[in-house]
């Protein structure tokens, strides 16, 4: 699981970097060409499409790095076993939400398959597909963290829970 998620993370970084550079180039080129009365009308739609994918990729990378916002003011005051239960509960809630957005994202893809980008002439489903596609990656990330929490021995499990609650957790 760790190797798969590491491979996915590398791919996400590479793809996200290329997409971000593409957006910057498209927006800059569009602005320059607009000055010369030759605008790239399709650059806005292409940038929007890429931005949707980058947002979902970024959400998964943040999840893999445990960089999502967490509230530890209350949870860190509990004993370590209670903290571990709270972390498990947090993972279960996150997984449930990810499954929820997966199904609604897939439904949105089906609903939008006839809707087209005006300038790109492609289905809007290419944009909405980012939600279910990256939801699968996020679910794998949560699963890896959940498994890692229970694979640690009791002495290191306490430090893992502490790391979860102080690093922002999920």
PDB file of C-alpha atoms in Angstrom:
ATOM      1  CA  UNK A   1       0.000   0.000   0.000  1.00  0.00           C
ATOM      2  CA  UNK A   2       2.832   2.368   0.909  1.00  0.00           C
ATOM      3  CA  UNK A   3       4.630   1.784  -2.378  1.00  0.00           C
ATOM      4  CA  UNK A   4       1.442   2.322  -4.379  1.00  0.00           C
ATOM      5  CA  UNK A   5       0.678   5.568  -2.561  1.00  0.00           C
ATOM      6  CA  UNK A   6       4.279   6.741  -2.981  1.00  0.00           C
ATOM      7  CA  UNK A   7       4.052   6.059  -6.702  1.00  0.00           C
ATOM      8  CA  UNK A   8       0.713   7.889  -6.914  1.00  0.00           C
ATOM      9  CA  UNK A   9       2.176  10.830  -4.983  1.00  0.00           C
ATOM     10  CA  UNK A  10       5.121  11.107  -7.394  1.00  0.00           C
ATOM     11  CA  UNK A  11       2.748  11.011 -10.361  1.00  0.00           C
ATOM     12  CA  UNK A  12       0.500  13.613  -8.750  1.00  0.00           C
ATOM     13  CA  UNK A  13       3.441  15.945  -8.165  1.00  0.00           C
ATOM     14  CA  UNK A  14       4.611  15.566 -11.761  1.00  0.00           C
ATOM     15  CA  UNK A  15       1.162  15.913 -13.312  1.00  0.00           C
ATOM     16  CA  UNK A  16       0.238  18.794 -11.015  1.00  0.00           C
ATOM     17  CA  UNK A  17       3.459  20.622 -11.841  1.00  0.00           C
ATOM     18  CA  UNK A  18       2.905  20.253 -15.584  1.00  0.00           C
ATOM     19  CA  UNK A  19      -0.709  21.391 -15.228  1.00  0.00           C
ATOM     20  CA  UNK A  20       0.242  24.432 -13.146  1.00  0.00           C
ATOM     21  CA  UNK A  21       2.945  25.473 -15.590  1.00  0.00           C
ATOM     22  CA  UNK A  22       0.461  25.003 -18.450  1.00  0.00           C
ATOM     23  CA  UNK A  23      -2.085  27.240 -16.723  1.00  0.00           C
ATOM     24  CA  UNK A  24       0.495  29.970 -16.126  1.00  0.00           C
ATOM     25  CA  UNK A  25       1.693  29.816 -19.741  1.00  0.00           C
ATOM     26  CA  UNK A  26      -1.867  29.820 -21.100  1.00  0.00           C
ATOM     27  CA  UNK A  27      -2.981  32.771 -19.000  1.00  0.00           C
ATOM     28  CA  UNK A  28       0.189  34.747 -19.788  1.00  0.00           C
ATOM     29  CA  UNK A  29       0.026  33.937 -23.498  1.00  0.00           C
ATOM     30  CA  UNK A  30      -3.655  34.808 -23.619  1.00  0.00           C
ATOM     31  CA  UNK A  31      -3.015  38.182 -21.974  1.00  0.00           C
ATOM     32  CA  UNK A  32      -0.143  38.990 -24.332  1.00  0.00           C
ATOM     33  CA  UNK A  33      -2.074  37.935 -27.438  1.00  0.00           C
ATOM     34  CA  UNK A  34      -5.120  39.915 -26.299  1.00  0.00           C
ATOM     35  CA  UNK A  35      -2.970  43.057 -26.406  1.00  0.00           C
ATOM     36  CA  UNK A  36      -2.254  42.281 -30.070  1.00  0.00           C
ATOM     37  CA  UNK A  37      -5.983  41.671 -30.759  1.00  0.00           C
ATOM     38  CA  UNK A  38      -5.539  37.881 -31.142  1.00  0.00           C
ATOM     39  CA  UNK A  39      -6.943  36.396 -27.931  1.00  0.00           C
ATOM     40  CA  UNK A  40      -6.797  32.705 -27.118  1.00  0.00           C
ATOM     41  CA  UNK A  41     -10.475  32.297 -26.327  1.00  0.00           C
ATOM     42  CA  UNK A  42     -10.074  28.650 -25.356  1.00  0.00           C
ATOM     43  CA  UNK A  43      -7.404  29.360 -22.716  1.00  0.00           C
ATOM     44  CA  UNK A  44      -9.978  30.214 -20.038  1.00  0.00           C
ATOM     45  CA  UNK A  45     -11.790  26.896 -20.453  1.00  0.00           C
ATOM     46  CA  UNK A  46      -8.531  24.947 -20.600  1.00  0.00           C
ATOM     47  CA  UNK A  47      -7.237  26.696 -17.484  1.00  0.00           C
ATOM     48  CA  UNK A  48     -10.481  25.984 -15.648  1.00  0.00           C
ATOM     49  CA  UNK A  49     -10.314  22.307 -16.586  1.00  0.00           C
ATOM     50  CA  UNK A  50      -6.705  22.014 -15.409  1.00  0.00           C
ATOM     51  CA  UNK A  51      -7.423  23.971 -12.215  1.00  0.00           C
ATOM     52  CA  UNK A  52     -10.176  21.565 -11.194  1.00  0.00           C
ATOM     53  CA  UNK A  53      -7.778  18.634 -11.563  1.00  0.00           C
ATOM     54  CA  UNK A  54      -4.976  20.463  -9.728  1.00  0.00           C
ATOM     55  CA  UNK A  55      -7.321  21.238  -6.825  1.00  0.00           C
ATOM     56  CA  UNK A  56      -8.198  17.584  -6.383  1.00  0.00           C
ATOM     57  CA  UNK A  57      -4.575  16.495  -6.803  1.00  0.00           C
ATOM     58  CA  UNK A  58      -3.568  19.046  -4.180  1.00  0.00           C
ATOM     59  CA  UNK A  59      -6.218  17.739  -1.782  1.00  0.00           C
ATOM     60  CA  UNK A  60      -4.831  14.215  -2.089  1.00  0.00           C
ATOM     61  CA  UNK A  61      -1.219  15.351  -1.690  1.00  0.00           C
ATOM     62  CA  UNK A  62      -2.217  17.268   1.450  1.00  0.00           C
ATOM     63  CA  UNK A  63      -3.967  14.158   2.754  1.00  0.00           C
ATOM     64  CA  UNK A  64      -0.898  12.010   2.045  1.00  0.00           C
ATOM     65  CA  UNK A  65       1.267  14.570   3.909  1.00  0.00           C
ATOM     66  CA  UNK A  66      -1.265  14.866   6.762  1.00  0.00           C
ATOM     67  CA  UNK A  67      -1.389  18.583   6.054  1.00  0.00           C
ATOM     68  CA  UNK A  68      -5.133  19.121   6.268  1.00  0.00           C
ATOM     69  CA  UNK A  69      -6.383  21.358   9.020  1.00  0.00           C
ATOM     70  CA  UNK A  70      -7.107  19.662  12.300  1.00  0.00           C
ATOM     71  CA  UNK A  71      -8.474  20.819  15.642  1.00  0.00           C
ATOM     72  CA  UNK A  72      -6.264  19.576  18.459  1.00  0.00           C
ATOM     73  CA  UNK A  73      -7.148  22.014  21.232  1.00  0.00           C
ATOM     74  CA  UNK A  74      -9.579  19.559  22.790  1.00  0.00           C
ATOM     75  CA  UNK A  75      -8.264  16.195  21.562  1.00  0.00           C
ATOM     76  CA  UNK A  76      -4.733  16.611  22.903  1.00  0.00           C
ATOM     77  CA  UNK A  77      -6.121  16.982  26.443  1.00  0.00           C
ATOM     78  CA  UNK A  78      -7.413  13.401  26.406  1.00  0.00           C
ATOM     79  CA  UNK A  79      -5.342  10.362  27.400  1.00  0.00           C
ATOM     80  CA  UNK A  80      -3.467   8.564  24.589  1.00  0.00           C
ATOM     81  CA  UNK A  81      -5.991   5.705  24.211  1.00  0.00           C
ATOM     82  CA  UNK A  82      -8.830   8.210  23.778  1.00  0.00           C
ATOM     83  CA  UNK A  83      -6.717  10.176  21.315  1.00  0.00           C
ATOM     84  CA  UNK A  84      -6.234   6.991  19.278  1.00  0.00           C
ATOM     85  CA  UNK A  85     -10.004   6.407  19.266  1.00  0.00           C
ATOM     86  CA  UNK A  86     -10.511   9.992  18.082  1.00  0.00           C
ATOM     87  CA  UNK A  87      -7.976   9.484  15.274  1.00  0.00           C
ATOM     88  CA  UNK A  88      -9.725   6.272  14.201  1.00  0.00           C
ATOM     89  CA  UNK A  89     -13.075   8.061  14.296  1.00  0.00           C
ATOM     90  CA  UNK A  90     -11.570  10.888  12.229  1.00  0.00           C
ATOM     91  CA  UNK A  91     -10.319   8.403   9.618  1.00  0.00           C
ATOM     92  CA  UNK A  92     -13.729   6.751   9.455  1.00  0.00           C
ATOM     93  CA  UNK A  93     -15.449  10.130   8.995  1.00  0.00           C
ATOM     94  CA  UNK A  94     -12.960  11.126   6.292  1.00  0.00           C
ATOM     95  CA  UNK A  95     -13.399   7.813   4.487  1.00  0.00           C
ATOM     96  CA  UNK A  96     -17.184   8.156   4.638  1.00  0.00           C
ATOM     97  CA  UNK A  97     -16.978  11.684   3.198  1.00  0.00           C
ATOM     98  CA  UNK A  98     -14.602  10.569   0.445  1.00  0.00           C
ATOM     99  CA  UNK A  99     -16.953   7.726  -0.497  1.00  0.00           C
ATOM    100  CA  UNK A 100     -19.817  10.233  -0.518  1.00  0.00           C
ATOM    101  CA  UNK A 101     -18.005  12.622  -2.872  1.00  0.00           C
ATOM    102  CA  UNK A 102     -16.914   9.702  -5.043  1.00  0.00           C
ATOM    103  CA  UNK A 103     -20.497   8.647  -5.693  1.00  0.00           C
ATOM    104  CA  UNK A 104     -21.803  12.184  -6.155  1.00  0.00           C
ATOM    105  CA  UNK A 105     -18.823  13.055  -8.364  1.00  0.00           C
ATOM    106  CA  UNK A 106     -19.538  10.011 -10.530  1.00  0.00           C
ATOM    107  CA  UNK A 107     -23.195  11.049 -10.694  1.00  0.00           C
ATOM    108  CA  UNK A 108     -22.120  14.565 -11.702  1.00  0.00           C
ATOM    109  CA  UNK A 109     -19.953  13.079 -14.469  1.00  0.00           C
ATOM    110  CA  UNK A 110     -22.935  11.199 -15.845  1.00  0.00           C
ATOM    111  CA  UNK A 111     -25.127  14.285 -15.654  1.00  0.00           C
ATOM    112  CA  UNK A 112     -22.572  16.491 -17.442  1.00  0.00           C
ATOM    113  CA  UNK A 113     -21.556  14.222 -20.294  1.00  0.00           C
ATOM    114  CA  UNK A 114     -23.680  16.206 -22.789  1.00  0.00           C
ATOM    115  CA  UNK A 115     -22.570  19.582 -21.476  1.00  0.00           C
ATOM    116  CA  UNK A 116     -19.654  20.892 -23.535  1.00  0.00           C
ATOM    117  CA  UNK A 117     -16.971  23.473 -22.997  1.00  0.00           C
ATOM    118  CA  UNK A 118     -17.877  26.145 -25.531  1.00  0.00           C
ATOM    119  CA  UNK A 119     -14.394  26.663 -26.886  1.00  0.00           C
ATOM    120  CA  UNK A 120     -12.801  23.256 -26.330  1.00  0.00           C
ATOM    121  CA  UNK A 121     -15.716  21.235 -27.729  1.00  0.00           C
ATOM    122  CA  UNK A 122     -15.168  18.487 -25.168  1.00  0.00           C
ATOM    123  CA  UNK A 123     -17.513  17.178 -22.511  1.00  0.00           C
ATOM    124  CA  UNK A 124     -17.589  18.888 -19.148  1.00  0.00           C
ATOM    125  CA  UNK A 125     -17.336  15.389 -17.690  1.00  0.00           C
ATOM    126  CA  UNK A 126     -13.591  15.627 -18.235  1.00  0.00           C
ATOM    127  CA  UNK A 127     -13.551  18.264 -15.502  1.00  0.00           C
ATOM    128  CA  UNK A 128     -15.995  16.594 -13.136  1.00  0.00           C
ATOM    129  CA  UNK A 129     -14.155  13.267 -13.485  1.00  0.00           C
ATOM    130  CA  UNK A 130     -11.457  14.735 -11.250  1.00  0.00           C
ATOM    131  CA  UNK A 131     -13.695  14.252  -8.220  1.00  0.00           C
ATOM    132  CA  UNK A 132     -14.283  10.487  -8.448  1.00  0.00           C
ATOM    133  CA  UNK A 133     -10.809   9.792  -9.861  1.00  0.00           C
ATOM    134  CA  UNK A 134      -8.935  11.547  -7.078  1.00  0.00           C
ATOM    135  CA  UNK A 135     -11.424  10.333  -4.460  1.00  0.00           C
ATOM    136  CA  UNK A 136     -10.053   6.856  -5.084  1.00  0.00           C
ATOM    137  CA  UNK A 137      -6.524   8.142  -4.452  1.00  0.00           C
ATOM    138  CA  UNK A 138      -7.692   9.883  -1.271  1.00  0.00           C
ATOM    139  CA  UNK A 139      -9.374   6.718  -0.055  1.00  0.00           C
ATOM    140  CA  UNK A 140      -6.098   4.839  -0.596  1.00  0.00           C
ATOM    141  CA  UNK A 141      -4.295   7.545   1.397  1.00  0.00           C
ATOM    142  CA  UNK A 142      -6.732   7.255   4.314  1.00  0.00           C
ATOM    143  CA  UNK A 143      -6.522   3.463   4.193  1.00  0.00           C
ATOM    144  CA  UNK A 144      -2.723   3.544   4.362  1.00  0.00           C
ATOM    145  CA  UNK A 145      -2.796   5.900   7.355  1.00  0.00           C
ATOM    146  CA  UNK A 146      -5.459   3.784   9.066  1.00  0.00           C
ATOM    147  CA  UNK A 147      -3.425   0.594   8.598  1.00  0.00           C
ATOM    148  CA  UNK A 148      -0.224   2.317   9.754  1.00  0.00           C
ATOM    149  CA  UNK A 149      -1.958   3.416  12.946  1.00  0.00           C
ATOM    150  CA  UNK A 150      -2.645  -0.208  13.915  1.00  0.00           C
ATOM    151  CA  UNK A 151       0.608  -1.722  12.631  1.00  0.00           C
ATOM    152  CA  UNK A 152       2.678   0.166  15.148  1.00  0.00           C
ATOM    153  CA  UNK A 153       3.456  -1.480  18.478  1.00  0.00           C
ATOM    154  CA  UNK A 154       1.756  -0.009  21.539  1.00  0.00           C
ATOM    155  CA  UNK A 155       4.745   2.154  22.505  1.00  0.00           C
ATOM    156  CA  UNK A 156       5.052   3.664  19.057  1.00  0.00           C
ATOM    157  CA  UNK A 157       1.288   3.829  18.587  1.00  0.00           C
ATOM    158  CA  UNK A 158       1.157   6.497  21.283  1.00  0.00           C
ATOM    159  CA  UNK A 159       3.697   8.587  19.408  1.00  0.00           C
ATOM    160  CA  UNK A 160       1.783   7.990  16.167  1.00  0.00           C
ATOM    161  CA  UNK A 161      -1.395   9.282  17.788  1.00  0.00           C
ATOM    162  CA  UNK A 162       0.510  12.283  19.109  1.00  0.00           C
ATOM    163  CA  UNK A 163       1.884  12.924  15.640  1.00  0.00           C
ATOM    164  CA  UNK A 164      -1.640  12.631  14.217  1.00  0.00           C
ATOM    165  CA  UNK A 165      -3.141  15.094  16.638  1.00  0.00           C
ATOM    166  CA  UNK A 166      -0.321  17.630  16.529  1.00  0.00           C
ATOM    167  CA  UNK A 167       0.440  17.480  12.793  1.00  0.00           C
ATOM    168  CA  UNK A 168      -3.014  18.610  11.856  1.00  0.00           C
ATOM    169  CA  UNK A 169      -4.324  15.079  11.435  1.00  0.00           C
ATOM    170  CA  UNK A 170      -7.402  14.774   9.267  1.00  0.00           C
TER     171      UNK A 170
END
